[in-house]
Amino acid sequence: MSFELHAEKRHAFGKKTKALRQKGYVPAEIYGKGQKNISIQVEYKHLEKILKSAGGTNLIEINIDDSEPVVTLARSRQYSPVKRKLLHVDFHNISTTDKVSVRVPIELIGTSVLIQEGGVLMRGITHIDVEVEPNNIPKKILFDTSVISTFAKSATVSSLSLPEGVTVLSNPTSMIANILPPRLITEEVEVTEETVVEEEEEKVYEE
């Protein structure tokens, strides 16, 4: 699935981008291998809406001043630290015939019988890096936690079932999820409480 983004060529750079943002535009850059960067500006609300829908896994066709659309993927985004307003976006110009590397979210589904026995699900990484053809980028990778049948044994990236044509770039030993047994969880809580008491006693003693 692809989304259409309307943009204009940008002529404001450096400190002048502040005035651009005050007018309701977001400065952005399109880059690609062996290609000259294209500086653009996009209306804030339009860009925000497209990015929210497309994320980083859907193609975005950018129409610059009604010219031939440029096929891209949204890469990095910069936000203001306090108000979290969108400040800048980088787009990667791609060829639909060449494979690209992209970060795809992992969604956990299902329920292990260990959970019914009082175990607690511990989450590992939430995304993986893959290489795939642009038109076949998966929106997400599903992992069924019901296959976890042993306490404290991690399910890793190598456990994932991937669509055809998708190659994993992430470390295959990275943990996706595991389930801690009730006793281990209780022991961890008791150790934490003992540590807090000891620290408080030491603090009183030093005073």
PDB file of C-alpha atoms in Angstrom:
ATOM      1  CA  MET A   1       0.000   0.000   0.000  1.00  0.00           C
ATOM      2  CA  SER A   2       1.258   3.498  -0.817  1.00  0.00           C
ATOM      3  CA  PHE A   3       0.298   7.018   0.245  1.00  0.00           C
ATOM      4  CA  GLU A   4       0.427  10.265  -1.706  1.00  0.00           C
ATOM      5  CA  LEU A   5       2.166  13.295  -0.217  1.00  0.00           C
ATOM      6  CA  HIS A   6       2.053  16.760  -1.761  1.00  0.00           C
ATOM      7  CA  ALA A   7       5.157  18.908  -1.301  1.00  0.00           C
ATOM      8  CA  GLU A   8       6.934  21.984  -2.598  1.00  0.00           C
ATOM      9  CA  LYS A   9      10.597  22.621  -3.303  1.00  0.00           C
ATOM     10  CA  ARG A  10      12.233  24.294  -0.333  1.00  0.00           C
ATOM     11  CA  HIS A  11      14.345  27.440  -0.566  1.00  0.00           C
ATOM     12  CA  ALA A  12      14.626  28.194   3.160  1.00  0.00           C
ATOM     13  CA  PHE A  13      17.603  26.734   5.016  1.00  0.00           C
ATOM     14  CA  GLY A  14      19.358  27.157   8.335  1.00  0.00           C
ATOM     15  CA  LYS A  15      17.786  29.781  10.585  1.00  0.00           C
ATOM     16  CA  LYS A  16      15.194  30.595   7.921  1.00  0.00           C
ATOM     17  CA  THR A  17      13.451  27.260   8.577  1.00  0.00           C
ATOM     18  CA  LYS A  18      12.080  28.738  11.826  1.00  0.00           C
ATOM     19  CA  ALA A  19       9.975  31.173   9.820  1.00  0.00           C
ATOM     20  CA  LEU A  20       8.942  28.297   7.565  1.00  0.00           C
ATOM     21  CA  ARG A  21       7.619  26.332  10.530  1.00  0.00           C
ATOM     22  CA  GLN A  22       5.756  29.388  11.822  1.00  0.00           C
ATOM     23  CA  LYS A  23       3.878  29.452   8.510  1.00  0.00           C
ATOM     24  CA  GLY A  24       2.722  25.869   9.087  1.00  0.00           C
ATOM     25  CA  TYR A  25       5.293  23.948   7.043  1.00  0.00           C
ATOM     26  CA  VAL A  26       7.764  21.219   7.922  1.00  0.00           C
ATOM     27  CA  PRO A  27      11.165  21.133   6.206  1.00  0.00           C
ATOM     28  CA  ALA A  28      12.136  17.737   4.844  1.00  0.00           C
ATOM     29  CA  GLU A  29      14.853  16.061   2.810  1.00  0.00           C
ATOM     30  CA  ILE A  30      14.734  13.303   0.200  1.00  0.00           C
ATOM     31  CA  TYR A  31      17.946  11.349  -0.244  1.00  0.00           C
ATOM     32  CA  GLY A  32      18.955   8.265  -2.186  1.00  0.00           C
ATOM     33  CA  LYS A  33      22.007   6.281  -3.178  1.00  0.00           C
ATOM     34  CA  GLY A  34      23.863   8.020  -5.990  1.00  0.00           C
ATOM     35  CA  GLN A  35      21.250  10.781  -6.121  1.00  0.00           C
ATOM     36  CA  LYS A  36      21.315  14.446  -5.259  1.00  0.00           C
ATOM     37  CA  ASN A  37      19.314  15.350  -2.166  1.00  0.00           C
ATOM     38  CA  ILE A  38      15.998  17.118  -2.729  1.00  0.00           C
ATOM     39  CA  SER A  39      14.950  19.733  -0.166  1.00  0.00           C
ATOM     40  CA  ILE A  40      11.197  20.073   0.256  1.00  0.00           C
ATOM     41  CA  GLN A  41       8.587  21.634   2.517  1.00  0.00           C
ATOM     42  CA  VAL A  42       5.256  20.035   3.427  1.00  0.00           C
ATOM     43  CA  GLU A  43       2.133  21.450   5.056  1.00  0.00           C
ATOM     44  CA  TYR A  44       2.271  20.330   8.709  1.00  0.00           C
ATOM     45  CA  LYS A  45      -1.192  18.752   9.123  1.00  0.00           C
ATOM     46  CA  HIS A  46      -0.994  16.978   5.759  1.00  0.00           C
ATOM     47  CA  LEU A  47       2.424  15.518   6.582  1.00  0.00           C
ATOM     48  CA  GLU A  48       1.406  14.496  10.089  1.00  0.00           C
ATOM     49  CA  LYS A  49      -1.653  12.653   8.749  1.00  0.00           C
ATOM     50  CA  ILE A  50       0.339  10.771   6.086  1.00  0.00           C
ATOM     51  CA  LEU A  51       3.120   9.773   8.484  1.00  0.00           C
ATOM     52  CA  LYS A  52       0.610   8.494  11.026  1.00  0.00           C
ATOM     53  CA  SER A  53      -1.013   6.292   8.385  1.00  0.00           C
ATOM     54  CA  ALA A  54       2.087   5.172   6.499  1.00  0.00           C
ATOM     55  CA  GLY A  55       4.481   4.711   9.388  1.00  0.00           C
ATOM     56  CA  GLY A  56       7.878   3.440   8.289  1.00  0.00           C
ATOM     57  CA  THR A  57       6.697   0.377   6.373  1.00  0.00           C
ATOM     58  CA  ASN A  58       4.415   1.824   3.678  1.00  0.00           C
ATOM     59  CA  LEU A  59       5.589   3.557   0.521  1.00  0.00           C
ATOM     60  CA  ILE A  60       5.008   7.305   0.245  1.00  0.00           C
ATOM     61  CA  GLU A  61       4.817   8.839  -3.229  1.00  0.00           C
ATOM     62  CA  ILE A  62       5.883  12.474  -2.974  1.00  0.00           C
ATOM     63  CA  ASN A  63       4.543  14.875  -5.591  1.00  0.00           C
ATOM     64  CA  ILE A  64       6.814  17.922  -5.698  1.00  0.00           C
ATOM     65  CA  ASP A  65       5.138  20.919  -7.357  1.00  0.00           C
ATOM     66  CA  ASP A  66       2.948  18.488  -9.346  1.00  0.00           C
ATOM     67  CA  SER A  67       5.977  16.800 -10.936  1.00  0.00           C
ATOM     68  CA  GLU A  68       6.545  13.057 -11.392  1.00  0.00           C
ATOM     69  CA  PRO A  69       6.087  11.375  -7.980  1.00  0.00           C
ATOM     70  CA  VAL A  70       9.149  10.221  -6.054  1.00  0.00           C
ATOM     71  CA  VAL A  71       8.734   6.835  -4.336  1.00  0.00           C
ATOM     72  CA  THR A  72      10.060   6.955  -0.772  1.00  0.00           C
ATOM     73  CA  LEU A  73      10.025   5.505   2.724  1.00  0.00           C
ATOM     74  CA  ALA A  74       9.905   7.774   5.772  1.00  0.00           C
ATOM     75  CA  ARG A  75      13.120   7.322   7.731  1.00  0.00           C
ATOM     76  CA  SER A  76      14.081   9.669  10.568  1.00  0.00           C
ATOM     77  CA  ARG A  77      11.842  12.260  12.218  1.00  0.00           C
ATOM     78  CA  GLN A  78      12.830  15.097  14.531  1.00  0.00           C
ATOM     79  CA  TYR A  79      10.495  16.464  17.219  1.00  0.00           C
ATOM     80  CA  SER A  80      10.667  19.401  19.598  1.00  0.00           C
ATOM     81  CA  PRO A  81      11.599  18.157  23.100  1.00  0.00           C
ATOM     82  CA  VAL A  82       8.714  19.730  25.032  1.00  0.00           C
ATOM     83  CA  LYS A  83       5.678  20.030  22.763  1.00  0.00           C
ATOM     84  CA  ARG A  84       6.721  17.066  20.561  1.00  0.00           C
ATOM     85  CA  LYS A  85       5.990  19.020  17.404  1.00  0.00           C
ATOM     86  CA  LEU A  86       7.316  17.613  14.160  1.00  0.00           C
ATOM     87  CA  LEU A  87      10.396  19.599  13.094  1.00  0.00           C
ATOM     88  CA  HIS A  88      12.005  17.685  10.231  1.00  0.00           C
ATOM     89  CA  VAL A  89      11.659  14.461   8.255  1.00  0.00           C
ATOM     90  CA  ASP A  90      14.090  12.469   6.115  1.00  0.00           C
ATOM     91  CA  PHE A  91      12.713  10.393   3.244  1.00  0.00           C
ATOM     92  CA  HIS A  92      14.630   7.661   1.447  1.00  0.00           C
ATOM     93  CA  ASN A  93      14.154   7.664  -2.329  1.00  0.00           C
ATOM     94  CA  ILE A  94      13.947   4.025  -3.403  1.00  0.00           C
ATOM     95  CA  SER A  95      13.574   1.869  -6.481  1.00  0.00           C
ATOM     96  CA  THR A  96      10.616  -0.502  -6.364  1.00  0.00           C
ATOM     97  CA  THR A  97      12.758  -3.187  -8.009  1.00  0.00           C
ATOM     98  CA  ASP A  98      15.597  -3.138  -5.438  1.00  0.00           C
ATOM     99  CA  LYS A  99      15.381  -4.599  -1.947  1.00  0.00           C
ATOM    100  CA  VAL A 100      15.447  -2.168   0.969  1.00  0.00           C
ATOM    101  CA  SER A 101      16.215  -2.489   4.660  1.00  0.00           C
ATOM    102  CA  VAL A 102      13.359  -1.469   6.929  1.00  0.00           C
ATOM    103  CA  ARG A 103      12.395  -1.774  10.606  1.00  0.00           C
ATOM    104  CA  VAL A 104       9.182  -3.711  11.178  1.00  0.00           C
ATOM    105  CA  PRO A 105       7.229  -3.949  14.470  1.00  0.00           C
ATOM    106  CA  ILE A 106       6.714  -7.283  16.239  1.00  0.00           C
ATOM    107  CA  GLU A 107       3.230  -7.977  17.580  1.00  0.00           C
ATOM    108  CA  LEU A 108       2.736 -10.607  20.276  1.00  0.00           C
ATOM    109  CA  ILE A 109      -0.393 -12.749  20.003  1.00  0.00           C
ATOM    110  CA  GLY A 110      -1.742 -15.821  21.766  1.00  0.00           C
ATOM    111  CA  THR A 111      -1.439 -16.890  25.393  1.00  0.00           C
ATOM    112  CA  SER A 112       0.942 -19.508  26.759  1.00  0.00           C
ATOM    113  CA  VAL A 113      -0.316 -22.113  29.241  1.00  0.00           C
ATOM    114  CA  LEU A 114       2.498 -20.870  31.497  1.00  0.00           C
ATOM    115  CA  ILE A 115       0.581 -17.630  31.988  1.00  0.00           C
ATOM    116  CA  GLN A 116      -2.339 -19.636  33.352  1.00  0.00           C
ATOM    117  CA  GLU A 117       0.113 -21.187  35.831  1.00  0.00           C
ATOM    118  CA  GLY A 118       0.997 -17.772  37.204  1.00  0.00           C
ATOM    119  CA  GLY A 119       3.921 -16.904  34.958  1.00  0.00           C
ATOM    120  CA  VAL A 120       4.540 -13.357  33.782  1.00  0.00           C
ATOM    121  CA  LEU A 121       5.309 -12.468  30.176  1.00  0.00           C
ATOM    122  CA  MET A 122       8.508 -10.438  29.731  1.00  0.00           C
ATOM    123  CA  ARG A 123       8.834  -8.459  26.494  1.00  0.00           C
ATOM    124  CA  GLY A 124      12.112  -8.210  24.603  1.00  0.00           C
ATOM    125  CA  ILE A 125      12.740  -6.275  21.385  1.00  0.00           C
ATOM    126  CA  THR A 126       9.699  -4.686  19.750  1.00  0.00           C
ATOM    127  CA  HIS A 127      11.034  -4.319  16.182  1.00  0.00           C
ATOM    128  CA  ILE A 128      13.307  -6.192  13.786  1.00  0.00           C
ATOM    129  CA  ASP A 129      15.325  -5.021  10.804  1.00  0.00           C
ATOM    130  CA  VAL A 130      14.596  -6.869   7.581  1.00  0.00           C
ATOM    131  CA  GLU A 131      15.502  -6.732   3.904  1.00  0.00           C
ATOM    132  CA  VAL A 132      12.647  -7.026   1.437  1.00  0.00           C
ATOM    133  CA  GLU A 133      11.304  -5.737  -1.856  1.00  0.00           C
ATOM    134  CA  PRO A 134       9.480  -2.394  -1.334  1.00  0.00           C
ATOM    135  CA  ASN A 135       6.110  -3.670  -2.517  1.00  0.00           C
ATOM    136  CA  ASN A 136       6.237  -6.624  -0.113  1.00  0.00           C
ATOM    137  CA  ILE A 137       7.151  -4.863   3.143  1.00  0.00           C
ATOM    138  CA  PRO A 138       5.121  -6.448   5.968  1.00  0.00           C
ATOM    139  CA  LYS A 139       3.289  -4.012   8.246  1.00  0.00           C
ATOM    140  CA  LYS A 140       4.165  -6.183  11.233  1.00  0.00           C
ATOM    141  CA  ILE A 141       5.562  -9.573  12.190  1.00  0.00           C
ATOM    142  CA  LEU A 142       3.394 -11.752  14.427  1.00  0.00           C
ATOM    143  CA  PHE A 143       4.772 -13.995  17.162  1.00  0.00           C
ATOM    144  CA  ASP A 144       2.485 -16.473  18.914  1.00  0.00           C
ATOM    145  CA  THR A 145       3.500 -16.634  22.581  1.00  0.00           C
ATOM    146  CA  SER A 146       1.483 -19.829  23.068  1.00  0.00           C
ATOM    147  CA  VAL A 147       4.486 -21.741  21.685  1.00  0.00           C
ATOM    148  CA  ILE A 148       6.524 -20.811  24.780  1.00  0.00           C
ATOM    149  CA  SER A 149       6.289 -23.942  26.915  1.00  0.00           C
ATOM    150  CA  THR A 150       9.291 -23.630  29.233  1.00  0.00           C
ATOM    151  CA  PHE A 151       9.734 -21.055  31.997  1.00  0.00           C
ATOM    152  CA  ALA A 152      12.613 -18.570  31.580  1.00  0.00           C
ATOM    153  CA  LYS A 153      13.494 -19.924  28.137  1.00  0.00           C
ATOM    154  CA  SER A 154      13.623 -17.024  25.701  1.00  0.00           C
ATOM    155  CA  ALA A 155      11.953 -16.975  22.326  1.00  0.00           C
ATOM    156  CA  THR A 156      14.387 -15.248  19.967  1.00  0.00           C
ATOM    157  CA  VAL A 157      14.356 -13.635  16.542  1.00  0.00           C
ATOM    158  CA  SER A 158      15.247 -17.010  15.047  1.00  0.00           C
ATOM    159  CA  SER A 159      11.831 -18.251  16.288  1.00  0.00           C
ATOM    160  CA  LEU A 160       9.910 -15.890  13.997  1.00  0.00           C
ATOM    161  CA  SER A 161       7.969 -17.121  11.001  1.00  0.00           C
ATOM    162  CA  LEU A 162       8.616 -14.655   8.189  1.00  0.00           C
ATOM    163  CA  PRO A 163       6.750 -14.058   4.931  1.00  0.00           C
ATOM    164  CA  GLU A 164       8.409 -15.307   1.771  1.00  0.00           C
ATOM    165  CA  GLY A 165      11.073 -12.954   0.458  1.00  0.00           C
ATOM    166  CA  VAL A 166      11.796 -11.348   3.849  1.00  0.00           C
ATOM    167  CA  THR A 167      15.345 -11.660   5.194  1.00  0.00           C
ATOM    168  CA  VAL A 168      16.156 -10.827   8.818  1.00  0.00           C
ATOM    169  CA  LEU A 169      19.037  -8.423   9.434  1.00  0.00           C
ATOM    170  CA  SER A 170      18.669  -8.281  13.230  1.00  0.00           C
ATOM    171  CA  ASN A 171      20.656 -10.499  15.597  1.00  0.00           C
ATOM    172  CA  PRO A 172      18.939 -13.938  15.523  1.00  0.00           C
ATOM    173  CA  THR A 173      19.658 -14.431  19.230  1.00  0.00           C
ATOM    174  CA  SER A 174      17.867 -11.233  20.339  1.00  0.00           C
ATOM    175  CA  MET A 175      15.051 -12.002  22.777  1.00  0.00           C
ATOM    176  CA  ILE A 176      11.458 -11.431  21.691  1.00  0.00           C
ATOM    177  CA  ALA A 177       9.786 -12.728  24.841  1.00  0.00           C
ATOM    178  CA  ASN A 178      10.039 -15.150  27.733  1.00  0.00           C
ATOM    179  CA  ILE A 179       7.908 -16.132  30.699  1.00  0.00           C
ATOM    180  CA  LEU A 180       9.185 -15.998  34.258  1.00  0.00           C
ATOM    181  CA  PRO A 181       7.905 -18.577  36.780  1.00  0.00           C
ATOM    182  CA  PRO A 182       5.929 -17.308  39.818  1.00  0.00           C
ATOM    183  CA  ARG A 183       8.647 -18.367  42.287  1.00  0.00           C
ATOM    184  CA  LEU A 184      11.345 -16.436  40.461  1.00  0.00           C
ATOM    185  CA  ILE A 185       9.169 -13.345  40.391  1.00  0.00           C
ATOM    186  CA  THR A 186       8.508 -13.663  44.162  1.00  0.00           C
ATOM    187  CA  GLU A 187      12.215 -14.093  44.891  1.00  0.00           C
ATOM    188  CA  GLU A 188      13.056 -10.985  42.869  1.00  0.00           C
ATOM    189  CA  VAL A 189      10.502  -8.956  44.843  1.00  0.00           C
ATOM    190  CA  GLU A 190      11.871 -10.254  48.181  1.00  0.00           C
ATOM    191  CA  VAL A 191      15.461  -9.426  47.206  1.00  0.00           C
ATOM    192  CA  THR A 192      14.423  -5.933  46.171  1.00  0.00           C
ATOM    193  CA  GLU A 193      12.611  -5.354  49.477  1.00  0.00           C
ATOM    194  CA  GLU A 194      15.624  -6.612  51.490  1.00  0.00           C
ATOM    195  CA  THR A 195      17.933  -4.329  49.532  1.00  0.00           C
ATOM    196  CA  VAL A 196      15.699  -1.323  50.229  1.00  0.00           C
ATOM    197  CA  VAL A 197      15.639  -2.098  53.959  1.00  0.00           C
ATOM    198  CA  GLU A 198      19.436  -2.481  54.075  1.00  0.00           C
ATOM    199  CA  GLU A 199      19.930   0.812  52.236  1.00  0.00           C
ATOM    200  CA  GLU A 200      17.577   2.609  54.622  1.00  0.00           C
ATOM    201  CA  GLU A 201      19.372   1.151  57.663  1.00  0.00           C
ATOM    202  CA  GLU A 202      22.760   2.206  56.283  1.00  0.00           C
ATOM    203  CA  LYS A 203      21.451   5.698  55.615  1.00  0.00           C
ATOM    204  CA  VAL A 204      20.173   6.055  59.192  1.00  0.00           C
ATOM    205  CA  TYR A 205      23.465   4.737  60.556  1.00  0.00           C
ATOM    206  CA  GLU A 206      25.506   7.277  58.553  1.00  0.00           C
ATOM    207  CA  GLU A 207      23.452  10.163  59.904  1.00  0.00           C
TER     208      GLU A 207
END
